[in-house]
Structure formats: C-alpha cells, structure tokens
Amino acid sequence: QVQLVESGGGLVQPGGSLRLACVASGLIFSNYGMSWYRQVPGKERELVAGFSNAGKNTNYADSVKGRFTISRDNAKNMVYLQMASLKPEDTAVYYCKAHNIWTNRAYWGQGTQVTVSS
C-alpha cells in the first residue's frame, strides 16, 4: 500500500523558517518524481517545488524562489521542503506528491497545515 505522510507543519511568525518532511512507503522511491503543492481556501492547488526524473531537475513557483528549497534523500524515501523568510501569504495546506516517472500515476499525502502569523 502506497503511503505518503507529511510532517513539520505548524504556526510560525513572519520571517521565520520551517521544514516540512514527507516519507514515502510502499513504492520504489527512485521511480518517482517528488513535489510539494499548497492550497488555500478559494484557490486552486498550486505547485510550490518539485523534482522530476527522480531528483535530477527542480522547479519552483515564482513566489517562493530564493526562499524555499526542495531536497530528497533516496536512501530514506524522504523529501523535504525547507522554507525560509516566511510570509503570511505562504499560509496554506501543503501536500506531498509522488509521480511515477514511467506510468504518470500520482499519489498524494494527507496535507499539513502551515500558518504564518504573528
């Protein structure tokens, strides 16, 4: 059974930092491109940062470039999102996504809430 579990969300002050983590199980991790999405009420879910080709390429939303960094540890089946200089507009539910590079099948985590507020 494929499972993605996010952790690390919470309340943080503007300008602060937070690191999200996602652990995957039930899959061959190297066959998956990993990414982070976020969603706020009234808006579509958007790509924040992602890997393709099992970590060879990365891309970021313009709104987070220079502040967020995605990384992965294939030995641990984990992907991280390091978030710095957080802004209130970063408040959202953040989701981990695994995308099979051969079949295009995607799996989603349950989401973790990030709230940036003083």
PDB file of C-alpha atoms in Angstrom:
ATOM      1  CA  GLN A   1       0.000   0.000   0.000  1.00  0.00           C
ATOM      2  CA  VAL A   2       1.485   3.296  -1.115  1.00  0.00           C
ATOM      3  CA  GLN A   3       1.506   5.915   1.587  1.00  0.00           C
ATOM      4  CA  LEU A   4       2.853   9.445   1.859  1.00  0.00           C
ATOM      5  CA  VAL A   5       2.969  11.097   5.265  1.00  0.00           C
ATOM      6  CA  GLU A   6       3.814  14.757   5.750  1.00  0.00           C
ATOM      7  CA  SER A   7       5.045  16.350   8.938  1.00  0.00           C
ATOM      8  CA  GLY A   8       6.532  19.598  10.157  1.00  0.00           C
ATOM      9  CA  GLY A   9       3.651  21.981   9.678  1.00  0.00           C
ATOM     10  CA  GLY A  10       2.567  24.414  12.324  1.00  0.00           C
ATOM     11  CA  LEU A  11       2.436  28.041  13.350  1.00  0.00           C
ATOM     12  CA  VAL A  12       5.403  30.264  12.618  1.00  0.00           C
ATOM     13  CA  GLN A  13       5.995  34.014  12.741  1.00  0.00           C
ATOM     14  CA  PRO A  14       6.596  36.073   9.609  1.00  0.00           C
ATOM     15  CA  GLY A  15      10.253  35.926   8.670  1.00  0.00           C
ATOM     16  CA  GLY A  16      10.667  32.577  10.334  1.00  0.00           C
ATOM     17  CA  SER A  17      11.644  29.212   8.944  1.00  0.00           C
ATOM     18  CA  LEU A  18      10.073  25.807   8.840  1.00  0.00           C
ATOM     19  CA  ARG A  19      10.983  22.462   7.334  1.00  0.00           C
ATOM     20  CA  LEU A  20       8.396  20.067   6.031  1.00  0.00           C
ATOM     21  CA  ALA A  21       9.114  16.382   5.571  1.00  0.00           C
ATOM     22  CA  CYS A  22       7.401  13.642   3.637  1.00  0.00           C
ATOM     23  CA  VAL A  23       8.149   9.951   3.949  1.00  0.00           C
ATOM     24  CA  ALA A  24       7.007   7.505   1.297  1.00  0.00           C
ATOM     25  CA  SER A  25       6.369   3.811   1.705  1.00  0.00           C
ATOM     26  CA  GLY A  26       5.072   1.018  -0.482  1.00  0.00           C
ATOM     27  CA  LEU A  27       6.864   2.194  -3.598  1.00  0.00           C
ATOM     28  CA  ILE A  28      10.230   2.173  -5.295  1.00  0.00           C
ATOM     29  CA  PHE A  29      11.248   5.683  -4.431  1.00  0.00           C
ATOM     30  CA  SER A  30      13.729   6.136  -7.263  1.00  0.00           C
ATOM     31  CA  ASN A  31      10.912   5.650  -9.785  1.00  0.00           C
ATOM     32  CA  TYR A  32       9.099   8.746  -8.562  1.00  0.00           C
ATOM     33  CA  GLY A  33       9.412  12.415  -9.106  1.00  0.00           C
ATOM     34  CA  MET A  34       8.517  14.217  -5.896  1.00  0.00           C
ATOM     35  CA  SER A  35       6.926  17.595  -5.400  1.00  0.00           C
ATOM     36  CA  TRP A  36       5.204  19.893  -2.934  1.00  0.00           C
ATOM     37  CA  TYR A  37       1.910  21.627  -3.573  1.00  0.00           C
ATOM     38  CA  ARG A  38      -0.122  24.008  -1.480  1.00  0.00           C
ATOM     39  CA  GLN A  39      -3.715  25.116  -1.387  1.00  0.00           C
ATOM     40  CA  VAL A  40      -5.546  27.974   0.298  1.00  0.00           C
ATOM     41  CA  PRO A  41      -9.301  28.472   0.560  1.00  0.00           C
ATOM     42  CA  GLY A  42     -10.825  29.741  -2.666  1.00  0.00           C
ATOM     43  CA  LYS A  43      -7.787  28.970  -4.783  1.00  0.00           C
ATOM     44  CA  GLU A  44      -6.561  26.090  -6.886  1.00  0.00           C
ATOM     45  CA  ARG A  45      -3.866  23.803  -5.626  1.00  0.00           C
ATOM     46  CA  GLU A  46      -0.542  25.077  -6.913  1.00  0.00           C
ATOM     47  CA  LEU A  47       2.876  23.594  -7.419  1.00  0.00           C
ATOM     48  CA  VAL A  48       5.376  25.006  -4.950  1.00  0.00           C
ATOM     49  CA  ALA A  49       8.502  22.997  -5.703  1.00  0.00           C
ATOM     50  CA  GLY A  50       9.271  19.738  -7.394  1.00  0.00           C
ATOM     51  CA  PHE A  51      11.724  17.187  -8.639  1.00  0.00           C
ATOM     52  CA  SER A  52      11.457  15.300 -11.884  1.00  0.00           C
ATOM     53  CA  ASN A  53      13.461  12.363 -13.183  1.00  0.00           C
ATOM     54  CA  ALA A  54      13.951  11.087  -9.649  1.00  0.00           C
ATOM     55  CA  GLY A  55      15.671  14.227  -8.471  1.00  0.00           C
ATOM     56  CA  LYS A  56      17.705  15.372 -11.449  1.00  0.00           C
ATOM     57  CA  ASN A  57      15.699  18.518 -12.140  1.00  0.00           C
ATOM     58  CA  THR A  58      13.938  21.017  -9.910  1.00  0.00           C
ATOM     59  CA  ASN A  59      11.445  23.792 -10.382  1.00  0.00           C
ATOM     60  CA  TYR A  60       9.841  26.359  -8.098  1.00  0.00           C
ATOM     61  CA  ALA A  61       6.891  28.664  -8.116  1.00  0.00           C
ATOM     62  CA  ASP A  62       7.946  32.255  -8.723  1.00  0.00           C
ATOM     63  CA  SER A  63       6.501  33.270  -5.381  1.00  0.00           C
ATOM     64  CA  VAL A  64       8.895  31.042  -3.432  1.00  0.00           C
ATOM     65  CA  LYS A  65      12.090  31.220  -5.474  1.00  0.00           C
ATOM     66  CA  GLY A  66      15.025  32.146  -3.303  1.00  0.00           C
ATOM     67  CA  ARG A  67      13.144  31.287  -0.114  1.00  0.00           C
ATOM     68  CA  PHE A  68      12.180  27.621  -0.401  1.00  0.00           C
ATOM     69  CA  THR A  69      14.394  24.647  -1.149  1.00  0.00           C
ATOM     70  CA  ILE A  70      13.280  21.145  -2.032  1.00  0.00           C
ATOM     71  CA  SER A  71      15.554  18.210  -1.329  1.00  0.00           C
ATOM     72  CA  ARG A  72      15.273  14.451  -1.231  1.00  0.00           C
ATOM     73  CA  ASP A  73      17.012  11.574   0.454  1.00  0.00           C
ATOM     74  CA  ASN A  74      16.519   8.497  -1.669  1.00  0.00           C
ATOM     75  CA  ALA A  75      18.041   6.191   0.924  1.00  0.00           C
ATOM     76  CA  LYS A  76      15.356   7.239   3.408  1.00  0.00           C
ATOM     77  CA  ASN A  77      12.463   7.591   0.951  1.00  0.00           C
ATOM     78  CA  MET A  78      12.040  11.179   2.051  1.00  0.00           C
ATOM     79  CA  VAL A  79      11.539  14.566   0.511  1.00  0.00           C
ATOM     80  CA  TYR A  80      11.838  17.883   2.331  1.00  0.00           C
ATOM     81  CA  LEU A  81      10.759  21.446   1.845  1.00  0.00           C
ATOM     82  CA  GLN A  82      12.909  23.972   3.655  1.00  0.00           C
ATOM     83  CA  MET A  83      11.004  27.233   3.944  1.00  0.00           C
ATOM     84  CA  ALA A  84      12.667  30.483   4.957  1.00  0.00           C
ATOM     85  CA  SER A  85      11.632  34.129   5.183  1.00  0.00           C
ATOM     86  CA  LEU A  86       8.059  33.013   5.541  1.00  0.00           C
ATOM     87  CA  LYS A  87       5.252  35.408   4.729  1.00  0.00           C
ATOM     88  CA  PRO A  88       1.582  35.391   5.728  1.00  0.00           C
ATOM     89  CA  GLU A  89       0.703  34.592   2.123  1.00  0.00           C
ATOM     90  CA  ASP A  90       2.577  31.308   2.494  1.00  0.00           C
ATOM     91  CA  THR A  91      -0.196  30.135   4.796  1.00  0.00           C
ATOM     92  CA  ALA A  92      -1.744  27.051   3.229  1.00  0.00           C
ATOM     93  CA  VAL A  93      -2.160  23.331   3.458  1.00  0.00           C
ATOM     94  CA  TYR A  94       0.956  21.763   1.985  1.00  0.00           C
ATOM     95  CA  TYR A  95       0.765  18.433   0.190  1.00  0.00           C
ATOM     96  CA  CYS A  96       3.421  15.949  -0.792  1.00  0.00           C
ATOM     97  CA  LYS A  97       3.021  14.317  -4.203  1.00  0.00           C
ATOM     98  CA  ALA A  98       4.755  11.303  -5.719  1.00  0.00           C
ATOM     99  CA  HIS A  99       4.612  10.950  -9.504  1.00  0.00           C
ATOM    100  CA  ASN A 100       5.718   7.731 -11.147  1.00  0.00           C
ATOM    101  CA  ILE A 101       8.088   8.708 -13.933  1.00  0.00           C
ATOM    102  CA  TRP A 102       7.125   5.695 -16.054  1.00  0.00           C
ATOM    103  CA  THR A 103       3.351   5.441 -15.619  1.00  0.00           C
ATOM    104  CA  ASN A 104       2.474   9.002 -14.551  1.00  0.00           C
ATOM    105  CA  ARG A 105       0.397   7.677 -11.678  1.00  0.00           C
ATOM    106  CA  ALA A 106       0.357  10.091  -8.792  1.00  0.00           C
ATOM    107  CA  TYR A 107      -0.080   9.662  -5.056  1.00  0.00           C
ATOM    108  CA  TRP A 108      -0.832  12.371  -2.527  1.00  0.00           C
ATOM    109  CA  GLY A 109      -0.222  12.813   1.135  1.00  0.00           C
ATOM    110  CA  GLN A 110      -2.870  13.968   3.570  1.00  0.00           C
ATOM    111  CA  GLY A 111      -1.534  17.505   3.823  1.00  0.00           C
ATOM    112  CA  THR A 112      -0.068  19.531   6.656  1.00  0.00           C
ATOM    113  CA  GLN A 113      -1.155  22.999   7.720  1.00  0.00           C
ATOM    114  CA  VAL A 114       1.341  25.844   7.671  1.00  0.00           C
ATOM    115  CA  THR A 115       0.227  29.093   9.247  1.00  0.00           C
ATOM    116  CA  VAL A 116       2.403  32.205   9.121  1.00  0.00           C
ATOM    117  CA  SER A 117       1.162  34.785  11.570  1.00  0.00           C
ATOM    118  CA  SER A 118       2.341  36.980  14.391  1.00  0.00           C
TER     119      SER A 118
END
